[in-house]
Amino acid sequence: MNWKKTVRVELGDRSYDILIGPGLIARAGREIAGRLKGRRMAVITDEHVGARYLDPLTASLAAEGIAVFPLTLTPGEKTKSFDPLIRVCDHILEAKIERNDAVIALGGGVIGDLTGFAAGIVRRGTRFIQIPTSLLAQVDSSVGGKTGINSRHGKNLIGVFHQPDLVLADTDVLDTLSPREFRAGYAEVAKYGLIDKPDFFVWLEQNWRDVFHQGGAARIEAIATSCQAKADVVAQDERENGLRALLNLGHTFGHALEAATEYDSSRLVHGEGVSIGMVLAHQFSARMNLASPDVARRVEAHLREVGLPVSMAEIPGTLPPAEILLEAITQDKKVKGGKLTFILTRGLGESFVADDVPASEVLSFLREKLGA
Amino acid sequence: MNWKKTVRVELGDRSYDILIGPGLIARAGREIAGRLKGRRMAVITDEHVGARYLDPLTASLAAEGIAVFPLTLTPGEKTKSFDPLIRVCDHILEAKIERNDAVIALGGGVIGDLTGFAAGIVRRGTRFIQIPTSLLAQVDSSVGGKTGINSRHGKNLIGVFHQPDLVLADTDVLDTLSPREFRAGYAEVAKYGLIDKPDFFVWLEQNWRDVFHQGGAARIEAIATSCQAKADVVAQDERENGLRALLNLGHTFGHALEAATEYDSSRLVHGEGVSIGMVLAHQFSARMNLASPDVARRVEAHLREVGLPVSMAEIPGTLPPAEILLEAITQDKKVKGGKLTFILTRGLGESFVADDVPASEVLSFLREKLGA
């Protein structure tokens, strides 16, 4: 297949294209050479992704006369920390990447967040290209310019906003994801419907099997719609002063559950936390009489149907008590001045930012849900 | 004295004030509390500056109900590196500085650059206040939002643009600077005249003794004019895509000399390198038939009169040959696509960006100047 979709992220002089379709890694050289003048590129990847895609990417770039300087890191969340960041910065400087050249992130969210951060701080900003290789990265972390690493005080606490110059979302690479990994990314796809696109959510209810099916047009459609949805929000609120907070639907509960399971991916991965978190946000909205309980039931039914966890009871092992979960929520970085901010909903695809949620209500809701 | 000057840096929603005058550290609490809502402030300083000014600053902030979380670092250029950066980031997070709170840099350029960088990356951007305690920092590094640390590949290669919310330039602190340190800062003051303010340069020729004199109105005037000059340039070109390069007048030669003397401050400090560099830039402009040699002679005469070095021969110890200096120049980060960019001049206060300077001309000029 030779067709692809293009989503434009409109950010003035920082605008860029997201190309979505099959075979994009093999065509990366042509797509990049047609847009950027530089002929030196540092490619940052991890051992898993690099073993599969570094050679074809390098060949594609070399065919356009682009010199490639690869650096392969250890896979996993621990790579989002200062030591690997320093290594990547040093690598970019050693490769003498100048202003028209670029740094390419080839991998999932960890590689994208880390590499984008390094590109954002070397020479106070170096050109940056994302080649996301997980569904989660394609529909979420590679769009919008959030980059960063973790600190011992929490996840993503150190970073910058640094927009990429180009995103190449090769849909072929998704065929090699495990079903669990694909599903986790799908939670973020469904999220865009639940934020403000009820028609998209209805379409997903009807077409999700085609989205999960290899090489299908529905998959490209779902990714493009997700990227467009995120691009629209980011274009209106690049630095998360307001509207962009909507993208955190399901994430406040989700992050607390990730922290409660100590980021142990055998128990819970990010997208699963978001799935449970979205169901909880809808249930909490019903409890606060903001939306009908039918909406929460419908969301829960769809996410369960695709195979995602929808309740805290499905998380293996013991969860901490409600008080500890609430503490994790209040330590989340979206807290302002001590008040609790949640994304709640008034109906299907009618999410909004509620920034004055009483902690006591959250606590009793969590107690109820934990069966305590 | 109770009066002060205010320079406004116009950068849309990132605009901020620079307050210039005596007693501003003692008044810091009131100035900050009147502008920022937050009541938690991390103060980053070094042992030298902290010993003198941390207590009065803390008292001033405490009087306004602001909780202070101080961190005192080792003085010196080595502090502009990753390990201290990580320490500052951790400190800011431990102090639970939230979005309305701020991080305060109390010190010279090293503390300002490092602290600004940390503030720029914690939570992808934390409010930041500069209290510069050297003349150089008051007229240069604290204005314009350039922050960063050094790398083993060169100075200031890792950093971000992060504008402060407020700059408090307390002119009383300048009385404790050594004459050499004050003169070094003065080189940057003179630079603003030489860029595009010939009247200011003439005023400096006539009034420099009052600028060097403690507590004089001429000093405040000179600092305010310098800050305004930099603010005007930054407002037009925040991220150094063009015009802002003018601020590098004297810096391309200067940086090469700093590198050649291995940043040994007993031989050469930054402002001294800029002084020699500005004279060289004017002499080179004359050699290229761009400006009259009289201009170079006039610039040299004034800088010599205030006690600044004006030739490479004045640098103690042996300098490397012209070829090595040229290499240092081409490794400077302002090189684009291999071409040499210099700030040259067509007359007194008529500087411009020359971005196609032949390396061969620079080499023979340097040979001549080194007497080789």
XYZ file of C-alpha atoms in Angstrom:
744
model
C 0.000 0.000 0.000
C 1.283 3.425 -0.810
C -1.253 5.724 0.758
C -0.981 7.521 4.035
C -2.831 10.069 6.122
C -1.311 13.383 7.172
C -2.327 15.260 10.292
C -1.064 18.834 10.609
C -0.335 20.165 14.095
C -0.879 23.923 13.835
C 1.492 25.751 16.156
C 2.614 28.786 14.156
C 6.301 28.533 13.331
C 6.440 25.265 15.267
C 3.789 23.544 13.107
C 4.531 20.058 11.859
C 3.096 17.024 10.079
C 2.275 13.606 11.443
C 2.386 11.031 8.645
C 0.412 7.852 9.334
C 0.528 4.731 7.203
C 2.359 1.536 6.322
C 5.974 1.374 5.194
C 6.976 4.732 6.642
C 10.260 3.528 8.152
C 11.347 2.279 4.733
C 10.322 5.643 3.259
C 11.724 7.730 6.152
C 14.736 8.980 4.175
C 12.609 10.437 1.420
C 10.063 11.997 3.801
C 12.802 13.571 5.921
C 15.083 14.704 3.089
C 12.117 16.407 1.441
C 11.479 18.479 4.565
C 14.797 19.097 6.328
C 18.007 20.506 4.913
C 20.395 18.793 7.346
C 22.293 15.685 6.344
C 23.436 14.464 9.765
C 20.996 12.635 12.029
C 21.481 11.081 15.451
C 19.127 8.114 15.899
C 18.266 7.124 19.475
C 16.603 3.741 19.976
C 16.497 0.811 22.398
C 17.770 -2.747 22.039
C 14.372 -4.265 21.220
C 13.245 -1.731 18.640
C 16.747 -1.174 17.281
C 17.263 -4.871 16.546
C 14.277 -4.775 14.240
C 14.146 -1.298 12.716
C 17.528 0.433 13.009
C 18.959 -1.212 9.876
C 16.031 -0.447 7.558
C 15.846 3.120 8.908
C 19.583 3.650 8.448
C 19.432 2.282 4.901
C 16.521 4.552 4.071
C 18.350 7.621 5.401
C 21.669 6.673 3.780
C 19.932 6.373 0.412
C 19.213 10.104 0.672
C 22.785 10.959 1.633
C 22.002 11.365 5.331
C 24.785 10.309 7.724
C 23.375 8.327 10.648
C 24.785 8.322 14.197
C 22.928 5.637 16.159
C 22.796 5.151 19.921
C 21.059 2.101 21.376
C 19.843 2.221 24.981
C 18.481 -0.316 27.460
C 14.714 -0.755 27.038
C 12.417 0.148 29.905
C 11.172 2.970 32.094
C 14.478 3.230 34.020
C 16.000 4.725 30.878
C 13.888 7.857 31.493
C 16.435 9.252 33.958
C 19.371 11.639 34.168
C 22.222 9.237 33.333
C 20.792 8.150 29.964
C 19.830 11.785 29.305
C 23.458 12.859 29.731
C 24.533 10.002 27.421
C 22.098 11.116 24.718
C 23.174 14.772 25.005
C 26.817 13.774 24.724
C 26.026 11.573 21.741
C 24.231 14.405 19.919
C 27.156 16.761 20.545
C 29.722 14.154 19.476
C 27.777 13.588 16.259
C 28.080 17.350 15.640
C 24.376 17.695 14.939
C 23.932 21.318 13.828
C 20.849 23.499 13.582
C 19.521 22.107 10.313
C 20.283 18.494 11.252
C 18.037 16.468 13.524
C 17.765 13.950 16.309
C 15.478 10.988 15.594
C 13.650 9.028 18.298
C 13.012 5.461 17.091
C 10.959 3.672 19.737
C 8.077 3.875 22.159
C 7.212 6.483 24.751
C 10.376 6.075 26.826
C 12.706 6.658 23.876
C 10.513 9.464 22.540
C 10.257 11.323 25.851
C 13.958 10.970 26.637
C 15.188 11.825 23.142
C 12.823 14.766 22.800
C 14.093 16.148 26.097
C 17.726 15.793 24.999
C 16.926 17.429 21.649
C 15.146 20.203 23.526
C 18.170 21.101 25.645
C 21.176 20.503 23.369
C 22.106 23.966 22.055
C 18.819 25.122 23.639
C 16.828 23.239 21.033
C 17.782 20.887 18.213
C 15.498 19.620 15.452
C 13.689 16.474 16.401
C 11.860 13.705 14.532
C 9.636 11.102 16.174
C 9.282 7.583 14.753
C 6.963 6.070 17.378
C 6.847 2.279 17.392
C 4.033 1.588 19.841
C 0.344 2.431 19.441
C 0.517 4.442 22.670
C 3.384 6.548 21.348
C 1.723 6.999 17.955
C -1.516 8.380 19.350
C -0.239 10.090 22.463
C 3.334 10.771 23.500
C 4.728 11.560 20.051
C 2.165 14.336 19.530
C 2.210 17.571 21.461
C 5.803 18.207 22.425
C 5.808 16.999 26.009
C 9.201 15.490 26.751
C 10.909 14.470 29.942
C 12.360 12.033 32.395
C 11.334 10.699 35.779
C 12.650 11.842 39.135
C 12.670 9.991 42.433
C 9.880 12.416 43.321
C 7.633 11.213 40.506
C 7.194 10.500 36.819
C 7.821 13.080 34.090
C 8.740 15.749 36.630
C 11.786 16.960 34.678
C 11.399 17.968 31.043
C 10.557 20.606 28.468
C 7.997 21.343 25.803
C 9.828 20.666 22.557
C 7.784 20.122 19.420
C 9.041 17.662 16.823
C 9.632 18.781 13.239
C 8.002 15.634 11.895
C 6.318 12.470 13.180
C 6.364 9.259 11.144
C 3.807 6.778 12.499
C 4.508 3.552 10.601
C 1.435 1.388 11.108
C 3.280 -1.772 10.015
C 5.302 -1.782 13.227
C 2.119 -2.225 15.255
C 1.782 -5.768 13.900
C 4.702 -6.823 16.071
C 3.209 -5.510 19.319
C 1.869 -7.987 21.850
C -1.948 -7.986 22.141
C -1.619 -6.548 25.653
C 0.595 -3.702 24.437
C -1.769 -2.933 21.558
C -4.786 -2.883 23.884
C -2.983 -0.537 26.270
C -2.469 1.920 23.422
C -6.104 1.491 22.413
C -7.195 2.904 25.775
C -5.778 6.276 24.669
C -7.577 5.968 21.308
C -10.899 5.441 23.090
C -10.031 8.382 25.371
C -10.238 10.842 22.461
C -13.797 9.714 21.798
C -14.690 10.092 25.451
C -13.196 13.588 25.749
C -15.345 15.285 23.118
C -15.960 12.983 20.128
C -18.971 10.779 20.941
C -19.337 9.844 17.239
C -15.785 8.508 17.235
C -16.513 6.455 20.353
C -19.619 5.005 18.684
C -17.531 4.247 15.571
C -14.972 2.471 17.784
C -17.728 0.395 19.421
C -18.672 -0.771 15.912
C -15.232 -1.019 14.288
C -12.777 -1.891 17.047
C -12.140 -5.362 15.632
C -10.899 -3.791 12.387
C -8.702 -1.428 14.372
C -7.121 -4.414 16.111
C -6.788 -6.270 12.785
C -3.420 -6.080 11.006
C -3.063 -3.663 8.127
C -6.645 -2.520 8.157
C -7.835 0.879 6.992
C -9.799 1.228 10.225
C -6.530 1.179 12.138
C -5.078 4.074 10.160
C -8.381 5.916 10.502
C -8.394 5.452 14.285
C -4.787 6.612 14.656
C -5.346 9.634 12.404
C -8.496 10.632 14.285
C -6.638 10.285 17.591
C -3.668 12.344 16.408
C -6.008 14.988 14.980
C -7.912 15.133 18.262
C -4.732 15.626 20.241
C -3.363 18.076 17.666
C -6.532 20.185 17.965
C -6.217 20.393 21.733
C -2.475 21.100 21.638
C -2.940 23.818 18.987
C -5.274 25.622 21.392
C -3.235 25.083 24.544
C 0.358 24.148 23.815
C 1.661 24.480 27.354
C -1.231 23.019 29.335
C -2.680 26.094 30.922
C -6.256 24.897 30.575
C -7.909 22.902 27.819
C -4.994 20.506 27.414
C -5.806 19.116 30.836
C -8.718 17.286 29.137
C -6.130 14.907 27.701
C -5.666 13.688 31.272
C -9.077 12.004 31.272
C -8.567 8.781 33.228
C -5.014 9.754 34.097
C -5.433 11.088 37.622
C -6.865 7.792 38.862
C -4.612 5.935 36.419
C -1.394 7.524 37.660
C -2.366 6.800 41.251
C -2.878 3.127 40.363
C 0.438 3.023 38.508
C 2.157 4.465 41.585
C 0.268 2.054 43.857
C 1.542 -0.892 41.798
C 5.040 0.639 41.816
C 5.096 0.876 38.019
C 5.375 -2.903 37.888
C 4.340 -3.623 34.299
C 3.533 -7.231 35.131
C 0.659 -5.827 37.217
C -0.367 -2.721 35.323
C 0.859 -0.798 32.294
C 0.017 2.854 31.638
C -2.808 2.236 29.168
C -4.453 -0.260 31.523
C -4.295 2.328 34.299
C -5.918 4.820 31.928
C -8.651 2.292 31.058
C -9.531 1.713 34.706
C -9.087 5.424 35.382
C -11.544 6.397 32.626
C -14.152 3.996 33.994
C -13.595 5.406 37.496
C -13.866 8.989 36.201
C -17.207 8.147 34.574
C -18.451 6.322 37.671
C -17.365 9.212 39.882
C -19.160 11.641 37.551
C -22.322 9.560 37.952
C -21.885 9.543 41.723
C -21.573 13.341 41.673
C -24.848 13.453 39.658
C -23.041 14.992 36.709
C -23.839 12.202 34.237
C -26.106 9.191 33.944
C -24.723 5.885 35.283
C -25.605 4.450 31.846
C -22.689 6.350 30.335
C -20.242 4.786 32.793
C -21.724 1.333 32.105
C -21.388 1.842 28.324
C -17.744 2.933 28.611
C -16.986 0.019 30.901
C -18.686 -2.451 28.533
C -16.663 -1.334 25.506
C -13.294 -1.319 27.246
C -14.038 -4.760 28.733
C -15.040 -6.047 25.286
C -11.647 -5.147 23.771
C -9.938 -6.923 26.666
C -8.872 -4.001 28.836
C -9.173 -4.064 32.640
C -12.028 -1.851 33.856
C -11.868 -2.149 37.639
C -9.291 -2.032 40.385
C -10.229 -5.597 41.352
C -8.669 -6.838 38.096
C -5.197 -5.612 39.078
C -3.145 -8.594 40.327
C -1.916 -8.369 43.922
C -3.046 -6.217 46.791
C -3.787 -2.520 46.373
C -3.121 -0.032 49.164
C -6.090 1.434 51.076
C -8.094 4.383 49.710
C -6.173 6.893 51.872
C -2.891 5.978 50.195
C -4.447 6.159 46.723
C -5.803 9.609 47.558
C -2.351 10.674 48.705
C -0.910 9.530 45.371
C -3.593 11.601 43.632
C -2.823 14.754 45.611
C 0.876 14.368 44.829
C 0.116 14.219 41.134
C 1.608 17.228 39.389
C -1.770 18.482 38.127
C -2.713 19.557 41.635
C -2.903 23.365 41.940
C -2.708 25.087 45.284
C -3.765 21.914 47.094
C -7.141 21.573 45.314
C -8.038 18.397 43.436
C -8.409 18.650 39.693
C -10.181 15.852 37.834
C -11.458 15.403 34.314
C -15.108 14.509 34.774
C -17.965 14.117 32.300
C -21.527 15.265 31.746
C -22.283 12.537 29.212
C -20.725 10.412 26.469
C -17.917 12.501 24.978
C -18.709 15.491 27.203
C -15.654 15.711 29.424
C -14.645 18.855 31.294
C -12.037 20.078 33.754
C -13.380 20.056 37.311
C -10.827 21.860 39.442
C -12.539 21.976 42.792
C -13.314 18.354 43.568
C -13.654 17.689 47.329
C -11.056 15.199 48.511
C -13.617 13.699 50.915
C -15.878 12.643 48.007
C -12.954 11.042 46.199
C -11.961 9.205 49.357
C -15.382 7.704 50.007
C -15.740 6.790 46.322
C -12.401 4.976 46.391
C -13.338 3.181 49.639
C -16.560 1.992 48.018
C -14.778 0.817 44.864
C -12.107 -0.993 46.851
C -14.874 -2.676 48.819
C -13.384 -1.375 52.079
C 17.504 56.165 48.513
C 14.143 54.883 47.552
C 14.026 55.346 43.810
C 14.647 52.727 41.151
C 14.439 52.265 37.407
C 12.209 49.683 35.762
C 12.920 48.120 32.387
C 10.104 46.109 30.836
C 11.016 43.129 28.662
C 8.145 42.800 26.177
C 7.596 39.151 25.322
C 3.812 38.786 25.175
C 2.628 36.535 27.987
C 6.245 36.038 29.048
C 6.879 39.775 29.607
C 8.597 40.798 32.814
C 10.149 43.706 34.708
C 13.776 44.334 35.563
C 14.006 46.555 38.643
C 17.303 48.410 39.021
C 18.359 50.362 42.090
C 19.807 50.279 45.595
C 18.382 48.232 48.457
C 16.452 45.793 46.271
C 17.513 42.689 48.216
C 16.137 44.233 51.391
C 12.935 45.074 49.494
C 12.768 41.770 47.586
C 9.905 40.359 49.668
C 7.625 43.284 48.923
C 8.497 43.413 45.221
C 7.938 39.670 44.811
C 4.830 39.381 46.977
C 3.237 42.204 44.985
C 3.702 40.295 41.734
C 3.522 36.563 42.475
C 0.835 34.637 44.295
C 3.049 31.788 45.510
C 4.310 31.712 49.054
C 7.038 29.050 48.722
C 10.382 29.993 47.173
C 13.530 27.936 46.633
C 16.613 30.183 46.759
C 19.731 28.934 44.990
C 23.006 30.700 45.767
C 26.724 30.029 46.204
C 28.894 30.137 49.327
C 30.359 33.578 48.612
C 27.141 35.374 47.734
C 25.068 33.387 50.217
C 27.284 34.343 53.147
C 26.544 37.994 52.485
C 23.007 38.154 51.100
C 21.068 34.994 51.951
C 20.075 36.193 55.432
C 18.780 39.632 54.384
C 16.937 38.089 51.422
C 15.368 35.393 53.602
C 14.310 37.994 56.182
C 12.765 40.137 53.472
C 10.808 37.214 52.039
C 9.773 35.903 55.455
C 8.364 39.319 56.331
C 5.849 38.799 53.502
C 4.944 35.312 54.658
C 7.049 33.578 52.026
C 8.632 30.277 53.097
C 12.250 30.067 51.926
C 14.070 26.861 50.949
C 17.743 27.735 50.425
C 20.422 25.685 48.682
C 24.030 26.866 48.719
C 26.410 25.587 46.040
C 30.161 25.749 45.472
C 31.138 28.963 43.660
C 32.746 28.763 40.241
C 32.227 27.710 36.657
C 32.388 23.966 37.501
C 28.993 24.354 39.133
C 27.498 24.831 35.649
C 27.325 21.062 35.061
C 24.934 18.129 35.291
C 25.578 17.051 38.911
C 24.713 20.430 40.446
C 21.777 20.673 37.999
C 20.367 17.403 39.328
C 20.875 18.670 42.893
C 18.976 21.881 42.167
C 16.117 20.007 40.446
C 15.830 17.647 43.413
C 15.877 20.574 45.812
C 13.060 22.345 43.952
C 10.958 19.186 43.975
C 11.674 18.509 47.659
C 10.624 22.065 48.484
C 7.316 21.299 46.727
C 7.522 24.447 44.636
C 4.198 24.585 42.762
C 3.132 26.535 39.699
C 2.517 29.853 41.446
C 5.649 29.586 43.602
C 9.095 30.412 42.280
C 12.758 29.549 42.197
C 15.114 32.438 42.982
C 18.680 32.659 41.666
C 20.800 34.747 44.036
C 24.249 35.130 42.511
C 26.253 35.831 39.391
C 26.066 34.285 35.949
C 26.866 30.740 37.034
C 24.076 30.604 39.616
C 21.673 32.407 37.273
C 22.328 30.132 34.291
C 22.185 26.935 36.340
C 19.125 27.910 38.374
C 17.265 29.197 35.343
C 17.900 25.912 33.569
C 16.632 23.900 36.546
C 13.560 26.133 36.812
C 13.024 25.671 33.079
C 12.905 21.881 33.283
C 11.255 21.119 36.638
C 7.608 20.368 35.792
C 8.481 21.642 32.295
C 8.791 25.178 33.568
C 8.654 26.710 37.034
C 8.479 30.418 37.847
C 11.877 31.983 38.168
C 13.282 35.170 39.696
C 16.777 36.490 39.076
C 18.669 38.463 41.715
C 21.967 39.019 39.873
C 24.883 40.018 42.098
C 27.570 40.855 39.538
C 27.563 43.688 37.007
C 27.952 41.127 34.214
C 24.873 39.234 35.360
C 22.865 42.437 35.861
C 23.433 43.723 32.332
C 23.714 40.454 30.442
C 22.976 36.943 31.658
C 19.963 37.770 33.823
C 18.139 39.374 30.872
C 16.854 37.388 27.937
C 16.092 33.916 29.211
C 19.179 32.045 28.075
C 19.964 29.396 30.667
C 22.258 26.415 30.650
C 25.251 24.422 31.732
C 28.560 23.473 30.150
C 29.406 20.173 28.514
C 32.799 18.613 27.932
C 32.151 19.617 24.324
C 31.917 23.314 25.155
C 30.323 26.041 27.223
C 26.563 26.589 27.474
C 25.849 23.710 25.090
C 23.024 22.290 27.223
C 20.162 24.539 28.252
C 16.805 26.086 27.501
C 15.243 29.457 26.889
C 13.354 30.188 30.094
C 12.344 33.756 30.812
C 12.340 34.967 34.417
C 9.181 36.408 35.956
C 11.141 39.218 37.571
C 14.726 40.477 37.796
C 15.911 42.454 40.819
C 19.220 44.181 40.077
C 20.356 45.578 43.435
C 23.044 48.124 42.629
C 24.336 48.147 46.224
C 25.812 44.670 45.792
C 28.142 45.970 43.072
C 30.091 47.900 45.720
C 31.527 44.640 46.981
C 32.842 43.491 43.594
C 36.583 43.588 42.977
C 37.663 46.308 40.510
C 38.622 43.590 38.027
C 35.190 41.961 38.264
C 33.424 45.307 37.870
C 35.519 46.186 34.813
C 34.757 42.816 33.245
C 31.047 43.544 33.547
C 31.630 47.004 32.131
C 32.856 45.470 28.877
C 29.285 44.256 28.265
C 27.908 47.711 29.119
C 30.188 49.291 26.498
C 29.128 46.559 24.075
C 25.548 47.859 23.957
C 26.867 51.238 22.830
C 29.004 49.622 20.166
C 26.174 47.475 18.826
C 23.803 50.277 17.858
C 23.878 53.092 20.429
C 26.772 55.406 19.524
C 25.330 58.147 21.781
C 25.493 55.785 24.739
C 29.109 54.952 23.936
C 29.943 58.674 23.806
C 28.129 59.127 27.134
C 30.205 56.292 28.600
C 33.419 57.909 27.335
C 32.415 61.011 29.292
C 30.784 59.442 32.362
C 32.529 56.127 32.944
C 34.165 57.334 36.176
C 30.709 57.968 37.648
C 29.593 54.525 36.509
C 32.525 52.984 38.366
C 31.837 55.166 41.422
C 29.822 53.657 44.261
C 26.168 54.550 44.525
C 26.159 56.989 41.636
C 23.177 57.784 39.488
C 25.326 57.242 36.399
C 25.745 53.606 37.406
C 21.998 52.997 37.564
C 21.591 54.857 34.278
C 24.236 52.699 32.583
C 22.721 49.457 33.866
C 19.199 50.497 32.872
C 20.333 51.528 29.377
C 22.151 48.196 28.996
C 19.167 46.166 30.170
C 16.854 48.166 27.907
C 19.176 47.597 24.957
C 19.250 43.864 25.553
C 15.507 43.786 26.217
C 14.846 45.513 22.885
C 16.893 42.946 20.994
C 15.394 39.996 22.871
C 11.852 41.285 22.316
C 12.482 41.178 18.580
C 14.317 37.845 18.482
C 13.721 35.783 21.595
C 15.293 32.567 20.359
C 18.285 33.924 18.463
C 17.259 33.323 14.900
C 18.846 36.532 13.645
C 19.075 39.933 15.282
C 19.943 38.545 18.706
C 23.276 37.443 17.294
C 24.344 41.113 17.530
C 24.650 40.600 21.272
C 27.627 38.389 20.447
C 29.732 41.395 19.389
C 33.240 40.592 20.604
C 32.171 37.142 21.739
C 33.414 35.005 18.846
C 37.002 36.150 19.333
C 36.385 36.358 23.084
C 35.167 32.780 23.426
C 38.138 31.525 21.416
C 40.484 33.337 23.794
C 38.652 31.961 26.810
C 39.019 28.454 25.389
C 42.678 29.097 24.518
C 43.349 30.093 28.133
C 41.374 27.055 29.327
C 38.875 29.241 31.173
C 41.599 30.018 33.698
C 40.221 33.141 35.375
C 43.647 34.110 36.641
C 44.541 34.715 32.985
C 41.266 35.893 31.460
C 37.690 36.318 32.593
C 34.716 36.465 30.226
C 34.372 40.259 30.167
C 38.072 40.687 29.473
C 37.773 38.278 26.554
C 34.824 40.331 25.300
C 36.861 43.542 25.631
C 39.731 42.151 23.557
C 37.213 40.513 21.226
C 35.399 43.801 20.592
C 38.661 45.538 19.762
C 39.588 42.660 17.431
C 36.156 42.788 15.769
C 36.604 46.511 15.098
C 40.166 46.033 13.848
C 39.055 43.180 11.608
C 36.207 45.349 10.266
C 38.785 48.020 9.389
C 40.982 45.429 7.711
C 38.010 44.300 5.621
C 37.478 47.949 4.642
C 34.113 47.993 6.340
C 34.903 50.760 8.819
C 37.552 53.390 9.425
C 40.545 52.328 11.567
C 39.771 55.422 13.676
C 36.718 53.648 15.079
C 38.798 50.691 16.233
C 41.338 53.077 17.773
C 38.600 54.964 19.626
C 37.070 51.758 21.025
C 40.495 50.509 22.061
C 41.313 53.827 23.757
C 38.161 53.849 25.868
C 38.411 50.241 26.990
C 42.092 50.747 27.848
C 41.222 53.879 29.805
C 38.810 52.017 32.096
C 41.513 49.396 32.697
C 40.343 46.557 30.454
C 42.769 44.518 28.342
C 42.510 45.421 24.648
C 45.000 43.099 22.961
C 45.940 39.439 23.016
C 49.472 40.432 24.108
C 48.069 41.514 27.483
C 46.904 37.996 28.339
C 49.434 36.425 30.743
C 51.125 33.256 29.488
C 51.524 31.857 25.988
C 48.631 31.765 23.535
C 48.281 28.979 20.982
C 49.035 29.731 17.309
C 46.458 31.355 15.009
C 45.408 27.991 13.536
C 44.299 26.737 16.955
C 42.424 29.962 17.703
C 40.639 29.659 14.359
C 39.694 26.096 15.209
C 38.196 27.292 18.500
C 36.232 29.883 16.515
C 34.837 27.346 14.045
C 33.793 25.079 16.918
C 31.836 27.915 18.466
C 28.156 27.098 18.425
C 27.247 30.110 16.286
C 28.794 28.454 13.219
C 26.122 27.544 10.657
C 26.793 24.928 8.006
C 30.563 25.421 8.322
C 30.531 29.159 7.432
C 32.002 31.730 9.821
C 29.622 34.198 11.385
C 31.046 37.342 12.995
C 29.562 40.532 14.313
C 31.403 43.266 12.407
C 30.873 46.999 12.208
C 30.521 49.776 9.655
C 31.239 52.540 12.174
C 30.819 53.524 15.815
C 27.638 51.777 17.011
C 26.920 50.312 13.581
C 27.367 46.590 14.143
C 25.878 43.962 11.852
C 25.814 40.186 11.431
C 28.313 39.075 8.777
C 27.627 35.422 8.130
C 29.966 34.677 5.267
C 33.364 35.669 6.602
C 36.247 33.825 4.841
C 38.226 31.732 7.307
C 41.443 32.582 5.440
C 41.025 36.302 6.206
C 40.441 35.568 9.872
C 43.506 33.343 9.951
C 45.874 35.910 8.453
C 44.392 38.634 10.711
C 45.013 36.494 13.786
C 48.575 35.695 12.618
C 49.260 39.386 12.243
C 47.832 40.226 15.646
C 49.781 37.442 17.332
C 52.909 38.774 15.634
C 53.537 35.372 14.073
